[in-house]
Short mmCIF file of C-alpha atoms and ligand atoms in Angstrom, two decimals:
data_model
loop_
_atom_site.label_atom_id
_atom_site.label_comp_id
_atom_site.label_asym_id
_atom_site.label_seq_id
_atom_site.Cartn_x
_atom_site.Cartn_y
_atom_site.Cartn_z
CA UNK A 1 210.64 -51.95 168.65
CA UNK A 2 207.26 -52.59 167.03
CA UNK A 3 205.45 -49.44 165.17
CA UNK A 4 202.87 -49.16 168.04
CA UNK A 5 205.16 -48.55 170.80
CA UNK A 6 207.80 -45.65 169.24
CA UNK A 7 204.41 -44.40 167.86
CA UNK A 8 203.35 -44.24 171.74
CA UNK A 9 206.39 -42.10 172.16
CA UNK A 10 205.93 -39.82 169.15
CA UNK A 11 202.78 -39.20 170.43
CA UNK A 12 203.53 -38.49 174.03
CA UNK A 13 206.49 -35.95 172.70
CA UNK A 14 203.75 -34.09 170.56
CA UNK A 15 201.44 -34.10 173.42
CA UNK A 16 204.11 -32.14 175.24
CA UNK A 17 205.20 -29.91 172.67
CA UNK A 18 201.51 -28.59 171.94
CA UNK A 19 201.25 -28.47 175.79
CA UNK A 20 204.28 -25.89 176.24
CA UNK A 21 202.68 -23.85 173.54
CA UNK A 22 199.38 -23.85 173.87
CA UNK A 23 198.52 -25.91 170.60
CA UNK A 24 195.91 -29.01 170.70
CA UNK A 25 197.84 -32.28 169.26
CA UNK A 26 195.15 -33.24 167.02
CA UNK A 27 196.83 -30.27 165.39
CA UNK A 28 198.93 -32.19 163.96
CA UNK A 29 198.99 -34.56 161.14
CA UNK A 30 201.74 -37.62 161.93
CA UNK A 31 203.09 -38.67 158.51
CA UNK A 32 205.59 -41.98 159.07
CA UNK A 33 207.59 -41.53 156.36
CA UNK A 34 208.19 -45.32 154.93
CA UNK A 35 211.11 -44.84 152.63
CA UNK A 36 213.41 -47.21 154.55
CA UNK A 37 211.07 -49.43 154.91
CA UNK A 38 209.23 -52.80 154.01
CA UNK A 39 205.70 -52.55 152.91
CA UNK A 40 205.12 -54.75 155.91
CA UNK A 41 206.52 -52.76 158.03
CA UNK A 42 204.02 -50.16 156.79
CA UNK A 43 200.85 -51.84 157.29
CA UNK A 44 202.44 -52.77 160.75
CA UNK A 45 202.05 -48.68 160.96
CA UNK A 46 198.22 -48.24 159.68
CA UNK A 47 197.75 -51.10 162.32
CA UNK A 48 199.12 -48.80 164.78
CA UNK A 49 196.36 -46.55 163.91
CA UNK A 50 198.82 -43.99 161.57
CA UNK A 51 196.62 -43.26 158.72
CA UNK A 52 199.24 -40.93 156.73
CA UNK A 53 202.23 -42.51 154.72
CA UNK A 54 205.41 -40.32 153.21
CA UNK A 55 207.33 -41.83 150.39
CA UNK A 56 210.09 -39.91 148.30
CA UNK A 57 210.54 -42.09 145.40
CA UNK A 58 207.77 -43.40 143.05
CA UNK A 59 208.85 -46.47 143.15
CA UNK A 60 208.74 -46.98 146.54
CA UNK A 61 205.53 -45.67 146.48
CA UNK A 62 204.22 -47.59 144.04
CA UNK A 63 205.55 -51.17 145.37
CA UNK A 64 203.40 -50.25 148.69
CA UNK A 65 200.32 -49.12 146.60
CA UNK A 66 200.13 -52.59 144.91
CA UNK A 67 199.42 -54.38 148.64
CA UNK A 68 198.45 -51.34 150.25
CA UNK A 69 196.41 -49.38 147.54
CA UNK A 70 194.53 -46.31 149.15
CA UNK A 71 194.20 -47.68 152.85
CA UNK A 72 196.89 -44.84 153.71
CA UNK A 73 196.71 -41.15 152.81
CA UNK A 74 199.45 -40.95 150.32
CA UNK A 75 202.04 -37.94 150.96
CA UNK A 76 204.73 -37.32 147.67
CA UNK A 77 207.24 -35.75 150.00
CA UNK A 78 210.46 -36.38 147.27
CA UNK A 79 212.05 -34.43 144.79
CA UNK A 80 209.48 -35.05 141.84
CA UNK A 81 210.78 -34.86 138.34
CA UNK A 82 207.95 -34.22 135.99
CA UNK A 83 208.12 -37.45 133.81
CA UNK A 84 206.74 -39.12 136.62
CA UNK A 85 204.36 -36.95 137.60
CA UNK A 86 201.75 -39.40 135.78
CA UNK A 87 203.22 -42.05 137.74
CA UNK A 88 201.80 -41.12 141.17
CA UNK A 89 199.23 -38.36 140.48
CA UNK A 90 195.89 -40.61 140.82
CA UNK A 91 197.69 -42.01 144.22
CA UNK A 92 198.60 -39.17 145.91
CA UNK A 93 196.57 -37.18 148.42
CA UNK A 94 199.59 -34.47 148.72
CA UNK A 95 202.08 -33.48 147.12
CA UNK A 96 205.02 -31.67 149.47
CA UNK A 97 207.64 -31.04 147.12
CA UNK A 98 206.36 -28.35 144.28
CA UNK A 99 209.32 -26.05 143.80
CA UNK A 100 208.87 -25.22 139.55
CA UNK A 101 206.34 -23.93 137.38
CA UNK A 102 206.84 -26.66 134.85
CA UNK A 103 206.27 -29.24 137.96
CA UNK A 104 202.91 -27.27 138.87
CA UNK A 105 201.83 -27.82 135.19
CA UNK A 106 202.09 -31.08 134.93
CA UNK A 107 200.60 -32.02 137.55
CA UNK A 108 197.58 -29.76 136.40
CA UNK A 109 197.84 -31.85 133.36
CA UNK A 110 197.81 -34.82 134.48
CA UNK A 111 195.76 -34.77 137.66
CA UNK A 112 191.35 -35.09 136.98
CA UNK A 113 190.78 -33.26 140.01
CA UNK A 114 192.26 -31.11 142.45
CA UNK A 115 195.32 -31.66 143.88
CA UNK A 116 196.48 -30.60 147.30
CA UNK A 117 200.59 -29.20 146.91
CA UNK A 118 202.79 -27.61 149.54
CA UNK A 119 205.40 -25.07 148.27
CA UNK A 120 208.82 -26.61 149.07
CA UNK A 121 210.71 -23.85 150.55
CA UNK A 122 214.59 -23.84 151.20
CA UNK A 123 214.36 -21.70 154.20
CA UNK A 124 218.24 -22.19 155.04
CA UNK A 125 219.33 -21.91 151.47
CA UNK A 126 221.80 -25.07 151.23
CA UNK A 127 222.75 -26.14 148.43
CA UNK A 128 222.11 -29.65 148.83
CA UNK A 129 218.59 -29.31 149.25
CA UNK A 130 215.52 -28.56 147.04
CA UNK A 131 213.17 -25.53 147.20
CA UNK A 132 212.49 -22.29 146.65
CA UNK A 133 214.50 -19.53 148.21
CA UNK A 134 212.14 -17.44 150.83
CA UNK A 135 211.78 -14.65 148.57
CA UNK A 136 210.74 -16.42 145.40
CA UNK A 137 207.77 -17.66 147.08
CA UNK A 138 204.83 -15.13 146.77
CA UNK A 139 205.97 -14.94 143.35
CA UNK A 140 205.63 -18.34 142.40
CA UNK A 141 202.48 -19.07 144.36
CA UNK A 142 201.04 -16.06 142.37
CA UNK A 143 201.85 -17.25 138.93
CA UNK A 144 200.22 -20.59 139.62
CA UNK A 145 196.24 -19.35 139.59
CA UNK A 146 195.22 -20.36 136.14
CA UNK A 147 196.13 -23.87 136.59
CA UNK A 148 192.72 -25.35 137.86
CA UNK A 149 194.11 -28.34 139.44
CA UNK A 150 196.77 -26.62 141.69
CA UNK A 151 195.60 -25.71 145.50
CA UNK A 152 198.20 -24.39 147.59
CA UNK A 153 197.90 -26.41 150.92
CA UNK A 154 200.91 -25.39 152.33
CA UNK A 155 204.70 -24.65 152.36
CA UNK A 156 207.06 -27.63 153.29
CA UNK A 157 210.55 -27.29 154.80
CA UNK A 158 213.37 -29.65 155.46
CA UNK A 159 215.45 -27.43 158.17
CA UNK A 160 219.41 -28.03 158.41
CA UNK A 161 220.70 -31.46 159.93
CA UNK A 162 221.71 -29.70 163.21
CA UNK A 163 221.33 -30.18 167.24
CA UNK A 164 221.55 -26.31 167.42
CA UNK A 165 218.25 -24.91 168.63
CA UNK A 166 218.23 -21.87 167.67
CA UNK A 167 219.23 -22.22 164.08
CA UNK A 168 216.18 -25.09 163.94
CA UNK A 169 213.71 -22.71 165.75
CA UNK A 170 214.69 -19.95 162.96
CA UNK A 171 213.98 -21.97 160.32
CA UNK A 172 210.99 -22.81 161.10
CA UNK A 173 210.01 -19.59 162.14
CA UNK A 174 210.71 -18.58 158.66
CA UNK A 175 208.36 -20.67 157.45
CA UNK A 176 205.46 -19.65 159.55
CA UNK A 177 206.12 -16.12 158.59
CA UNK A 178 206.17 -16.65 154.64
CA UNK A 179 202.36 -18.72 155.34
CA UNK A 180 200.95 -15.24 157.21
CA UNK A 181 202.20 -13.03 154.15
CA UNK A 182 201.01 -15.59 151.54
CA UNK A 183 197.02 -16.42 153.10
CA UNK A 184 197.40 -12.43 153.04
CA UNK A 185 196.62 -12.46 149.28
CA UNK A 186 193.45 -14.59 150.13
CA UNK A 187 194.11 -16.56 146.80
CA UNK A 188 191.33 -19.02 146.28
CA UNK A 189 193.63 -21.74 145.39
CA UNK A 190 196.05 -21.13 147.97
CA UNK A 191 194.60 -21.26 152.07
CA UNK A 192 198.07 -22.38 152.71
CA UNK A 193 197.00 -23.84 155.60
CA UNK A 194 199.24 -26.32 156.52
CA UNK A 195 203.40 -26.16 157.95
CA UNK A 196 204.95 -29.83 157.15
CA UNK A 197 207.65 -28.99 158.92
CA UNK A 198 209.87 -31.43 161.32
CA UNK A 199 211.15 -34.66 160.97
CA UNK A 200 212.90 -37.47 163.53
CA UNK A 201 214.85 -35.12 165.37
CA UNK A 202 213.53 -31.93 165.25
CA UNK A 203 209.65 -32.80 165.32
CA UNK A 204 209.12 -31.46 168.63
CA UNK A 205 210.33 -28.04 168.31
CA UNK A 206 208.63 -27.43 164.90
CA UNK A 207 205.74 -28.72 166.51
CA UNK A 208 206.24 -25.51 169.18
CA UNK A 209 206.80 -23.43 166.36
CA UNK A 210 203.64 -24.44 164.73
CA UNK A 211 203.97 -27.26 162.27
CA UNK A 212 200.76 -28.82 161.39
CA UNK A 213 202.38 -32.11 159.27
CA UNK A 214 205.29 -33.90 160.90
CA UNK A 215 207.20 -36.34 158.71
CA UNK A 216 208.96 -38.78 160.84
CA UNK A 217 211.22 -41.61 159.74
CA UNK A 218 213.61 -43.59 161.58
CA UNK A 219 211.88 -42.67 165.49
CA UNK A 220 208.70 -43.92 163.93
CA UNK A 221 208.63 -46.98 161.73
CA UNK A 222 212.91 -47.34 161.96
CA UNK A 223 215.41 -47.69 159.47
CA UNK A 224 214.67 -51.28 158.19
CA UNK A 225 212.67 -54.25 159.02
C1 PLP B 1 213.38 -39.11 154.74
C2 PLP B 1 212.58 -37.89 154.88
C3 PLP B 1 211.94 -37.59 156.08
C4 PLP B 1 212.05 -38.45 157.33
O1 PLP B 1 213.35 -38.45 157.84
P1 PLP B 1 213.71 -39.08 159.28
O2 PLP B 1 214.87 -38.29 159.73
O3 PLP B 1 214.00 -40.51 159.05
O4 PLP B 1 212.52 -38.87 160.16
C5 PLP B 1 211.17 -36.45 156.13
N1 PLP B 1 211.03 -35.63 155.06
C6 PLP B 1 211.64 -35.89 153.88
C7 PLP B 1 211.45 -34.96 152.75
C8 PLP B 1 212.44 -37.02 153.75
O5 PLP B 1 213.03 -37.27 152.58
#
């Protein structure tokens, strides 16, 4: 199916989901997360109208950058190690995936301006993934104010690979309650603003619990092509 037409369908699910909860869709930022993908098959999704682009590797990244250079808003949503920071830094618009101090200070090294990060939390504590545990958060955020380029957009989740509702809904939860205590501390460089929160299959119901970023793969711009 071409880009345009599952991105009909993403659309029409969002437009539901900020229905049941009151929530307006332009709410919410669709990133199609082009990992899988060919770099054709991501300008097939800026002709589609998506103007926000998620890439884990730098690699990947930066074979789309050299056709697609900053038509998209860049997203970093991938573990980051810090030697290649300087890799992606004048690229990227976000950066989803700080989780270390040492991460946060390169990136203040290397970046010439400000740079817009979301605090990767592990809400569900698995050991396979990345992020902070819930209750290292404040902490963290706290200890980043001297570095200049560092703004605190958000907090970023990836919630367990599950159908079960209630353990998704939880999860997310979670993460809308750590971004109430954290723009409590009305730290300059951290509105922490945004919830990128949701992916393929559980989009929709982060979306009801308040995401403001949506990272979609496979229902958007599919596995390959
Ligand atoms: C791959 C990936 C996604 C998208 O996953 P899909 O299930 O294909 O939508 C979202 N977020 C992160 C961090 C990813 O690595």
């Amino acid at each position: 199916m071409r880009v345009a037409a599952k991105y009909e369908l993403i659309r029409q699910q969002i437009h539901e989901a900020c229905e049941k909860t009151g929530r307006k869709p332009d709410e919410v930022t669709v990133i199609a997360v082009t990992k899988y993908v060919s770099t054709q098959r991501a300008q097939e999704a800026l002709d589609a109208g998506i103007q926000h682009l998620g890439e884990n590797r730098d690699e990947g990244m930066l074979e789309k950058w050299e056709v697609l250079q900053d038509k998209p808003i860049w997203h970093f949503i991938g573990t980051l190690q810090t030697r290649k920071v300087k890799n992606i830094i004048d690229k990227v618009e976000y950066i989803h995936s700080l989780d270390r101090l040492s991460l946060a200070q390169e990136i203040n090294k290397r970046a010439n301006s400000k740079v817009k990060c979301l605090v990767q939390v592990n809400v569900a504590e698995e050991d396979s993934k990345h992020g902070l545990a819930v209750e290292e958060v404040i902490d963290f955020i706290k200890s980043l104010g001297s570095l200049e380029n560092i703004i605190v957009a958000g907090l970023m989740t990836m919630a367990p690979f599950t159908d079960d509702e209630e353990v998704l809904r939880d999860c997310f939860q979670k993460l809308r309650e750590l971004r109430t205590q954290v723009q409590s501390f009305h730290l300059d460089y951290a509105p922490c603003s945004e919830l990128s929160m949701g992916m393929s299959n559980d989009f929709a119901i982060a979306i009801e619990e308040g995401a403001t970023m949506v990272r979609i793969g496979t229902a958007l711009v599919g596995e390959a092509g």
